[in-house]
mmCIF file of C-alpha atoms in Angstrom:
data_model
loop_
_atom_site.group_PDB
_atom_site.id
_atom_site.type_symbol
_atom_site.label_atom_id
_atom_site.label_comp_id
_atom_site.label_asym_id
_atom_site.label_seq_id
_atom_site.Cartn_x
_atom_site.Cartn_y
_atom_site.Cartn_z
ATOM 1 C CA MET A 168 4.695 49.987 7.722
ATOM 2 C CA LYS A 169 6.340 49.723 11.180
ATOM 3 C CA ARG A 170 9.923 48.639 11.058
ATOM 4 C CA ARG A 171 9.187 45.502 13.231
ATOM 5 C CA ASP A 172 6.328 44.373 10.924
ATOM 6 C CA PHE A 173 8.576 44.880 7.898
ATOM 7 C CA ILE A 174 11.345 42.798 9.341
ATOM 8 C CA THR A 175 8.889 39.990 10.228
ATOM 9 C CA LEU A 176 7.430 40.030 6.716
ATOM 10 C CA LEU A 177 10.894 39.930 5.219
ATOM 11 C CA GLY A 178 11.940 37.159 7.369
ATOM 12 C CA GLY A 179 8.820 35.104 6.375
ATOM 13 C CA ALA A 180 9.539 35.679 2.763
ATOM 14 C CA ALA A 181 13.131 34.534 3.226
ATOM 15 C CA VAL A 182 11.862 31.261 4.615
ATOM 16 C CA ALA A 183 9.274 30.725 1.930
ATOM 17 C CA TRP A 184 11.475 31.721 -1.071
ATOM 18 C CA PRO A 185 13.791 28.642 -1.159
ATOM 19 C CA LEU A 186 10.804 26.297 -1.098
ATOM 20 C CA THR A 187 9.103 28.146 -3.925
ATOM 21 C CA ALA A 188 12.367 28.537 -5.869
ATOM 22 C CA ARG A 189 13.049 24.759 -5.676
ATOM 23 C CA ALA A 190 9.647 23.970 -7.065
ATOM 24 C CA GLN A 191 10.103 26.528 -9.844
ATOM 25 C CA GLN A 192 13.638 25.549 -10.796
ATOM 26 C CA GLY A 193 12.503 21.973 -11.827
ATOM 27 C CA GLU A 194 9.201 20.959 -13.263
ATOM 28 C CA ARG A 195 5.891 22.254 -12.132
ATOM 29 C CA MET A 196 4.575 21.432 -8.748
ATOM 30 C CA ARG A 197 2.995 17.822 -9.135
ATOM 31 C CA ARG A 198 -0.214 16.819 -7.455
ATOM 32 C CA VAL A 199 -0.820 13.323 -6.016
ATOM 33 C CA GLY A 200 -4.153 12.251 -4.567
ATOM 34 C CA VAL A 201 -4.437 9.486 -2.036
ATOM 35 C CA LEU A 202 -7.855 7.856 -1.270
ATOM 36 C CA MET A 203 -7.541 6.026 2.037
ATOM 37 C CA THR A 204 -9.990 3.536 3.490
ATOM 38 C CA ARG A 205 -9.677 4.407 7.164
ATOM 39 C CA VAL A 206 -9.909 7.600 9.258
ATOM 40 C CA ALA A 207 -7.149 10.250 9.568
ATOM 41 C CA ASP A 208 -6.526 9.779 13.277
ATOM 42 C CA ASP A 209 -5.996 6.048 13.019
ATOM 43 C CA PRO A 210 -2.372 5.255 14.217
ATOM 44 C CA GLN A 211 -2.045 2.666 11.424
ATOM 45 C CA SER A 212 -3.049 5.303 8.828
ATOM 46 C CA ARG A 213 -0.345 7.640 10.157
ATOM 47 C CA LEU A 214 2.312 4.884 9.744
ATOM 48 C CA GLN A 215 1.119 4.264 6.192
ATOM 49 C CA VAL A 216 1.210 7.906 5.248
ATOM 50 C CA ALA A 217 4.719 8.254 6.833
ATOM 51 C CA ALA A 218 6.121 5.210 4.902
ATOM 52 C CA PHE A 219 4.571 6.503 1.677
ATOM 53 C CA GLN A 220 6.042 10.099 2.122
ATOM 54 C CA GLN A 221 9.343 8.817 3.270
ATOM 55 C CA ARG A 222 9.819 6.692 0.238
ATOM 56 C CA LEU A 223 8.811 9.573 -2.039
ATOM 57 C CA GLN A 224 11.397 11.762 -0.306
ATOM 58 C CA GLU A 225 14.062 9.105 -0.949
ATOM 59 C CA LEU A 226 13.031 9.418 -4.656
ATOM 60 C CA SER A 227 13.420 13.268 -4.406
ATOM 61 C CA TRP A 228 9.744 14.108 -4.063
ATOM 62 C CA THR A 229 8.856 16.185 -1.045
ATOM 63 C CA ASN A 230 5.410 17.241 -0.010
ATOM 64 C CA ASP A 231 4.781 21.021 -0.362
ATOM 65 C CA VAL A 232 8.205 21.459 -2.159
ATOM 66 C CA ASN A 233 7.924 19.820 -5.554
ATOM 67 C CA MET A 234 4.778 17.807 -4.907
ATOM 68 C CA ARG A 235 1.444 18.429 -3.226
ATOM 69 C CA ILE A 236 -0.282 15.342 -1.684
ATOM 70 C CA GLU A 237 -3.996 15.521 -1.178
ATOM 71 C CA TYR A 238 -5.365 12.876 1.240
ATOM 72 C CA ARG A 239 -9.011 11.860 1.527
ATOM 73 C CA TRP A 240 -10.391 9.483 4.174
ATOM 74 C CA GLY A 241 -13.133 7.096 3.037
ATOM 75 C CA ALA A 242 -13.822 5.450 6.510
ATOM 76 C CA ALA A 243 -14.990 2.260 4.716
ATOM 77 C CA ASP A 244 -18.043 4.127 3.442
ATOM 78 C CA ALA A 245 -19.024 3.666 -0.235
ATOM 79 C CA GLY A 246 -20.604 7.153 -0.464
ATOM 80 C CA GLN A 247 -17.466 8.739 0.884
ATOM 81 C CA TYR A 248 -15.361 6.871 -1.662
ATOM 82 C CA ARG A 249 -17.483 8.229 -4.555
ATOM 83 C CA LYS A 250 -17.420 11.784 -3.187
ATOM 84 C CA TYR A 251 -13.689 11.864 -2.615
ATOM 85 C CA ALA A 252 -12.926 10.066 -5.926
ATOM 86 C CA ALA A 253 -14.692 12.949 -7.714
ATOM 87 C CA GLU A 254 -12.819 15.470 -5.606
ATOM 88 C CA LEU A 255 -9.401 14.099 -6.297
ATOM 89 C CA VAL A 256 -9.982 13.883 -10.060
ATOM 90 C CA ALA A 257 -11.387 17.485 -10.039
ATOM 91 C CA LEU A 258 -8.179 18.649 -8.382
ATOM 92 C CA ALA A 259 -6.285 17.684 -11.589
ATOM 93 C CA SER A 260 -4.202 15.097 -9.779
ATOM 94 C CA ASP A 261 -1.309 13.721 -11.840
ATOM 95 C CA VAL A 262 -1.704 10.274 -10.246
ATOM 96 C CA ILE A 263 -4.019 8.899 -7.497
ATOM 97 C CA VAL A 264 -3.149 6.193 -4.965
ATOM 98 C CA ALA A 265 -6.246 4.137 -4.046
ATOM 99 C CA VAL A 266 -6.363 1.940 -0.932
ATOM 100 C CA GLY A 267 -8.719 -1.032 -1.304
ATOM 101 C CA GLY A 268 -10.820 -2.242 -4.242
ATOM 102 C CA SER A 269 -13.826 -0.049 -3.441
ATOM 103 C CA SER A 270 -11.602 3.045 -3.723
ATOM 104 C CA VAL A 271 -10.447 1.859 -7.137
ATOM 105 C CA GLU A 272 -13.928 1.214 -8.343
ATOM 106 C CA ALA A 273 -15.057 4.710 -7.255
ATOM 107 C CA LEU A 274 -12.147 6.334 -9.044
ATOM 108 C CA GLN A 275 -12.675 4.257 -12.280
ATOM 109 C CA GLU A 276 -16.271 5.463 -12.373
ATOM 110 C CA VAL A 277 -14.944 9.063 -12.536
ATOM 111 C CA THR A 278 -11.845 8.712 -14.756
ATOM 112 C CA ARG A 279 -10.244 6.416 -17.222
ATOM 113 C CA ALA A 280 -7.387 8.872 -17.856
ATOM 114 C CA VAL A 281 -5.802 9.843 -14.515
ATOM 115 C CA PRO A 282 -3.255 7.199 -13.509
ATOM 116 C CA ILE A 283 -4.334 5.072 -10.597
ATOM 117 C CA VAL A 284 -1.944 3.075 -8.280
ATOM 118 C CA PHE A 285 -3.674 0.684 -5.887
ATOM 119 C CA VAL A 286 -2.687 -1.077 -2.712
ATOM 120 C CA GLN A 287 -4.483 -3.618 -0.532
ATOM 121 C CA VAL A 288 -6.610 -5.072 -3.309
ATOM 122 C CA THR A 289 -7.291 -8.782 -3.736
ATOM 123 C CA ASP A 290 -7.908 -10.476 -7.177
ATOM 124 C CA PRO A 291 -8.012 -7.283 -9.246
ATOM 125 C CA VAL A 292 -8.459 -9.278 -12.435
ATOM 126 C CA SER A 293 -11.698 -11.081 -11.381
ATOM 127 C CA ARG A 294 -12.956 -7.865 -10.030
ATOM 128 C CA GLY A 295 -12.472 -6.173 -13.484
ATOM 129 C CA LEU A 296 -10.055 -3.492 -12.162
ATOM 130 C CA VAL A 297 -7.220 -4.555 -14.592
ATOM 131 C CA ALA A 298 -7.142 -6.780 -17.689
ATOM 132 C CA SER A 299 -4.247 -9.017 -16.383
ATOM 133 C CA LEU A 300 -1.473 -8.807 -13.783
ATOM 134 C CA ALA A 301 1.285 -8.713 -16.372
ATOM 135 C CA ARG A 302 -0.401 -6.232 -18.701
ATOM 136 C CA PRO A 303 -2.981 -4.288 -16.653
ATOM 137 C CA ARG A 304 -3.895 -1.972 -19.562
ATOM 138 C CA GLY A 305 -6.010 1.235 -19.019
ATOM 139 C CA ASN A 306 -4.999 3.719 -16.310
ATOM 140 C CA THR A 307 -4.750 1.293 -13.370
ATOM 141 C CA THR A 308 -1.981 -0.782 -11.776
ATOM 142 C CA GLY A 309 -0.708 -1.525 -8.317
ATOM 143 C CA PHE A 310 -0.056 -4.142 -5.596
ATOM 144 C CA VAL A 311 -2.145 -7.089 -4.739
ATOM 145 C CA GLN A 312 -2.860 -7.577 -1.099
ATOM 146 C CA PHE A 313 -2.592 -11.435 -1.197
ATOM 147 C CA GLU A 314 -4.058 -14.439 -2.848
ATOM 148 C CA PHE A 315 -7.204 -15.960 -1.214
ATOM 149 C CA VAL A 316 -5.321 -19.203 -0.503
ATOM 150 C CA ILE A 317 -3.660 -17.404 2.489
ATOM 151 C CA CYS A 318 -7.111 -17.349 4.216
ATOM 152 C CA GLY A 319 -7.130 -21.096 4.564
ATOM 153 C CA LYS A 320 -3.744 -20.691 6.537
ATOM 154 C CA TRP A 321 -5.591 -18.587 9.140
ATOM 155 C CA LEU A 322 -7.743 -21.568 10.043
ATOM 156 C CA GLU A 323 -4.655 -23.838 10.190
ATOM 157 C CA LEU A 324 -2.932 -21.395 12.496
ATOM 158 C CA LEU A 325 -5.954 -21.167 14.831
ATOM 159 C CA LYS A 326 -6.100 -24.961 15.059
ATOM 160 C CA GLN A 327 -2.276 -25.121 15.821
ATOM 161 C CA VAL A 328 -2.368 -22.603 18.625
ATOM 162 C CA ALA A 329 -5.731 -23.831 20.041
ATOM 163 C CA PRO A 330 -6.320 -27.454 19.147
ATOM 164 C CA ARG A 331 -9.528 -27.743 21.066
ATOM 165 C CA VAL A 332 -11.415 -25.070 19.026
ATOM 166 C CA SER A 333 -14.368 -26.522 17.151
ATOM 167 C CA ARG A 334 -16.500 -23.341 16.402
ATOM 168 C CA VAL A 335 -15.048 -20.328 14.694
ATOM 169 C CA ALA A 336 -16.763 -16.948 14.039
ATOM 170 C CA VAL A 337 -15.390 -15.425 10.827
ATOM 171 C CA LEU A 338 -15.700 -11.609 10.843
ATOM 172 C CA ARG A 339 -16.209 -10.294 7.347
ATOM 173 C CA ASP A 340 -17.560 -7.300 5.407
ATOM 174 C CA PRO A 341 -20.325 -8.878 3.307
ATOM 175 C CA GLY A 342 -20.446 -5.808 1.017
ATOM 176 C CA GLN A 343 -16.799 -6.226 -0.096
ATOM 177 C CA PHE A 344 -15.738 -8.343 -2.971
ATOM 178 C CA SER A 345 -12.619 -9.399 -1.022
ATOM 179 C CA GLY A 346 -14.648 -10.290 2.100
ATOM 180 C CA ILE A 347 -16.690 -12.768 -0.002
ATOM 181 C CA GLY A 348 -13.591 -14.385 -1.522
ATOM 182 C CA GLN A 349 -11.881 -14.710 1.812
ATOM 183 C CA MET A 350 -14.834 -16.316 3.319
ATOM 184 C CA ALA A 351 -15.020 -18.854 0.515
ATOM 185 C CA ALA A 352 -11.441 -19.771 0.966
ATOM 186 C CA ILE A 353 -11.864 -20.268 4.730
ATOM 187 C CA ARG A 354 -14.983 -22.437 4.070
ATOM 188 C CA SER A 355 -12.973 -24.630 1.721
ATOM 189 C CA ALA A 356 -10.430 -25.311 4.517
ATOM 190 C CA GLY A 357 -13.066 -25.861 7.142
ATOM 191 C CA PRO A 358 -14.207 -29.531 6.508
ATOM 192 C CA ALA A 359 -10.668 -30.842 6.750
ATOM 193 C CA SER A 360 -10.140 -29.162 10.097
ATOM 194 C CA GLY A 361 -13.436 -30.345 11.579
ATOM 195 C CA ILE A 362 -14.326 -26.763 12.502
ATOM 196 C CA GLU A 363 -17.868 -25.376 12.281
ATOM 197 C CA LEU A 364 -17.757 -21.883 10.787
ATOM 198 C CA THR A 365 -20.187 -18.984 11.595
ATOM 199 C CA PRO A 366 -20.030 -15.859 9.366
ATOM 200 C CA VAL A 367 -20.355 -12.638 11.336
ATOM 201 C CA ASP A 368 -21.085 -9.484 9.323
ATOM 202 C CA VAL A 369 -19.143 -6.387 10.434
ATOM 203 C CA ARG A 370 -21.049 -3.214 10.223
ATOM 204 C CA GLU A 371 -21.409 -0.818 13.160
ATOM 205 C CA ALA A 372 -19.784 -1.269 16.596
ATOM 206 C CA ASN A 373 -23.150 -2.073 18.372
ATOM 207 C CA ALA A 374 -23.980 -4.743 15.794
ATOM 208 C CA ILE A 375 -20.573 -6.370 16.204
ATOM 209 C CA GLU A 376 -20.995 -6.565 19.948
ATOM 210 C CA ARG A 377 -24.454 -8.101 19.697
ATOM 211 C CA SER A 378 -23.424 -10.697 17.110
ATOM 212 C CA LEU A 379 -20.354 -11.783 19.124
ATOM 213 C CA LYS A 380 -22.342 -11.926 22.340
ATOM 214 C CA ALA A 381 -24.775 -14.281 20.599
ATOM 215 C CA PHE A 382 -21.901 -16.383 19.298
ATOM 216 C CA ALA A 383 -20.411 -16.580 22.780
ATOM 217 C CA GLN A 384 -23.112 -19.100 23.882
ATOM 218 C CA GLY A 385 -21.067 -22.270 23.847
ATOM 219 C CA ALA A 386 -17.559 -23.650 24.396
ATOM 220 C CA ASN A 387 -14.406 -24.240 22.375
ATOM 221 C CA GLN A 388 -14.711 -21.134 20.259
ATOM 222 C CA GLY A 389 -12.352 -18.902 18.364
ATOM 223 C CA ILE A 390 -12.466 -16.128 15.815
ATOM 224 C CA ILE A 391 -10.889 -15.262 12.513
ATOM 225 C CA VAL A 392 -10.845 -11.658 11.330
ATOM 226 C CA THR A 393 -10.736 -11.102 7.538
ATOM 227 C CA ALA A 394 -8.748 -8.387 5.786
ATOM 228 C CA THR A 395 -11.329 -5.815 5.001
ATOM 229 C CA ALA A 396 -11.568 -2.200 6.083
ATOM 230 C CA LYS A 397 -14.520 -2.322 8.411
ATOM 231 C CA PRO A 398 -13.041 -4.873 10.842
ATOM 232 C CA GLU A 399 -9.834 -2.918 10.881
ATOM 233 C CA ILE A 400 -11.697 0.290 11.785
ATOM 234 C CA HIS A 401 -13.329 -1.511 14.656
ATOM 235 C CA ARG A 402 -10.149 -3.576 15.573
ATOM 236 C CA ARG A 403 -9.895 -2.207 19.129
ATOM 237 C CA LEU A 404 -13.420 -3.434 19.899
ATOM 238 C CA ILE A 405 -12.884 -6.732 18.275
ATOM 239 C CA VAL A 406 -9.623 -7.361 20.187
ATOM 240 C CA ASP A 407 -11.307 -6.374 23.424
ATOM 241 C CA LEU A 408 -14.225 -8.724 22.836
ATOM 242 C CA ALA A 409 -11.811 -11.590 22.050
ATOM 243 C CA ALA A 410 -10.258 -10.948 25.444
ATOM 244 C CA ARG A 411 -13.532 -10.631 27.265
ATOM 245 C CA TYR A 412 -14.826 -14.008 25.943
ATOM 246 C CA GLN A 413 -11.395 -15.623 26.180
ATOM 247 C CA TRP A 414 -11.301 -16.549 22.525
ATOM 248 C CA PRO A 415 -8.064 -17.437 20.559
ATOM 249 C CA ALA A 416 -8.098 -15.262 17.420
ATOM 250 C CA VAL A 417 -6.289 -14.979 14.206
ATOM 251 C CA TYR A 418 -6.004 -11.689 12.366
ATOM 252 C CA PRO A 419 -4.755 -10.583 8.995
ATOM 253 C CA TYR A 420 -2.368 -7.830 10.042
ATOM 254 C CA ARG A 421 0.355 -7.088 12.639
ATOM 255 C CA VAL A 422 -1.444 -4.035 14.025
ATOM 256 C CA TYR A 423 -4.081 -6.240 15.714
ATOM 257 C CA VAL A 424 -1.501 -8.279 17.556
ATOM 258 C CA ALA A 425 0.434 -5.172 18.636
ATOM 259 C CA GLU A 426 -2.891 -3.955 20.136
ATOM 260 C CA GLY A 427 -3.333 -7.152 22.126
ATOM 261 C CA GLY A 428 -4.518 -9.792 19.628
ATOM 262 C CA LEU A 429 -3.147 -13.327 19.686
ATOM 263 C CA ILE A 430 -1.678 -14.049 16.284
ATOM 264 C CA SER A 431 -1.573 -12.620 12.775
ATOM 265 C CA TYR A 432 -0.445 -13.728 9.444
ATOM 266 C CA GLY A 433 -0.521 -11.522 6.312
ATOM 267 C CA PRO A 434 1.357 -9.074 4.131
ATOM 268 C CA ASN A 435 3.451 -6.185 5.380
ATOM 269 C CA VAL A 436 1.092 -3.330 4.690
ATOM 270 C CA ILE A 437 3.621 -0.670 5.299
ATOM 271 C CA ASP A 438 5.852 -2.161 2.645
ATOM 272 C CA GLU A 439 2.946 -1.881 0.097
ATOM 273 C CA PHE A 440 2.765 1.866 0.621
ATOM 274 C CA ARG A 441 6.548 2.195 0.089
ATOM 275 C CA ARG A 442 6.242 0.183 -3.131
ATOM 276 C CA ALA A 443 3.302 2.280 -4.265
ATOM 277 C CA ALA A 444 5.464 5.360 -3.811
ATOM 278 C CA GLY A 445 7.947 3.772 -6.321
ATOM 279 C CA TYR A 446 5.138 3.444 -8.971
ATOM 280 C CA VAL A 447 4.071 7.027 -8.342
ATOM 281 C CA ASP A 448 7.586 8.139 -8.957
ATOM 282 C CA ARG A 449 7.794 6.183 -12.192
ATOM 283 C CA ILE A 450 4.432 7.549 -13.466
ATOM 284 C CA LEU A 451 5.420 11.148 -12.659
ATOM 285 C CA LYS A 452 8.575 10.524 -14.686
ATOM 286 C CA GLY A 453 6.650 9.534 -17.737
ATOM 287 C CA GLU A 454 5.842 5.763 -17.530
ATOM 288 C CA LYS A 455 2.312 4.598 -18.214
ATOM 289 C CA PRO A 456 0.371 2.510 -15.650
ATOM 290 C CA SER A 457 -0.493 0.029 -18.394
ATOM 291 C CA HIS A 458 3.227 -0.698 -18.736
ATOM 292 C CA LEU A 459 3.742 -1.368 -15.036
ATOM 293 C CA PRO A 460 2.712 -4.931 -14.040
ATOM 294 C CA VAL A 461 0.562 -5.638 -10.951
ATOM 295 C CA GLN A 462 2.766 -6.974 -8.198
ATOM 296 C CA ALA A 463 2.259 -9.490 -5.515
ATOM 297 C CA PRO A 464 3.400 -9.019 -1.893
ATOM 298 C CA THR A 465 7.092 -9.615 -1.151
ATOM 299 C CA LYS A 466 6.781 -9.808 2.616
ATOM 300 C CA TYR A 467 4.387 -11.891 4.724
ATOM 301 C CA GLU A 468 4.612 -11.721 8.510
ATOM 302 C CA LEU A 469 3.660 -14.151 11.227
ATOM 303 C CA VAL A 470 3.364 -12.250 14.508
ATOM 304 C CA ILE A 471 2.480 -13.883 17.868
ATOM 305 C CA ASN A 472 1.606 -12.149 21.154
ATOM 306 C CA VAL A 473 2.943 -14.508 23.850
ATOM 307 C CA LYS A 474 1.543 -12.390 26.639
ATOM 308 C CA THR A 475 -2.039 -12.804 25.135
ATOM 309 C CA ALA A 476 -1.505 -16.511 24.694
ATOM 310 C CA LYS A 477 -0.568 -16.858 28.425
ATOM 311 C CA THR A 478 -3.684 -14.867 29.451
ATOM 312 C CA LEU A 479 -5.820 -17.303 27.379
ATOM 313 C CA GLY A 480 -4.080 -20.270 28.951
ATOM 314 C CA LEU A 481 -2.572 -21.378 25.703
ATOM 315 C CA GLU A 482 0.963 -22.698 25.083
ATOM 316 C CA VAL A 483 2.153 -21.778 21.687
ATOM 317 C CA PRO A 484 3.980 -24.692 20.033
ATOM 318 C CA PRO A 485 7.705 -24.115 19.815
ATOM 319 C CA SER A 486 7.644 -24.917 16.124
ATOM 320 C CA LEU A 487 5.234 -22.056 15.591
ATOM 321 C CA LEU A 488 7.330 -19.648 17.589
ATOM 322 C CA ALA A 489 10.331 -20.556 15.617
ATOM 323 C CA ARG A 490 8.541 -19.632 12.381
ATOM 324 C CA ALA A 491 7.343 -16.307 13.793
ATOM 325 C CA ASP A 492 8.805 -13.089 12.328
ATOM 326 C CA GLU A 493 8.007 -11.336 15.536
ATOM 327 C CA VAL A 494 7.117 -12.487 19.053
ATOM 328 C CA ILE A 495 5.547 -9.870 21.305
ATOM 329 C CA GLU A 496 6.369 -10.576 24.961
#
């Protein structure tokens, strides 16, 4: 072997040795699976992954040192959820984090033994994912996205910021349990507000554009976007269409407003991933999912984009601005 090649090899070994040694000095390398609902190159996905791994590192777990994290990206596709659920279980994961109810269902079809920690799931008891919030039983626990009552507040907010609105398109994923529940909650608030509601099913981009173009025939319109994976995957298109048709819109997450949407009200999703990391840590240290209660959100955020409001010719009430957690100028 040439002297230069030997030195290069030796240097590489010197870098790799401390990482391997650290994993060997403690317990075995642990494996964590994560089944995401979006695609890997989504900026919001990167923020969620960063928050999850940062919190794990604060708890002394570092990817590729004493833990190996395997990510799979479902892209709001039921077939992909089933495929990747089977993959993550076959990898002998010590615990799997599941984003969204469809991911949990896919995993529970494959295993009732591997611990599952979920985030962004609504009403997991009615959905049959856990026995109860306080005592989930089985191999599954996690963090509830929100209660459906919050969906009625989206309609209230829209009426506050745009009092003349009388027709509202509600963008939903009809194939999702949570999409059906959210639509029902919005409908229950509709009569009191005097607003006519039009459900718009979110599937592919072309279909969204056609549906909203058809809805645009009229006046005094607005939109509400429900908290399901497909609308979020197509959020750039939805925000652009709202701007094109000059519609006031209420969204479930801050990311929509950061990208030009008018107003959002919903849970802090990044915080959910940090909290999920805490449950992963506890399970890896020996606690059982059945002993960890399902928890509700601790942070809700009202975010308003004043620049978008001005573009739409809307004056946001001072009382609403005063309640906002963040105002984007």
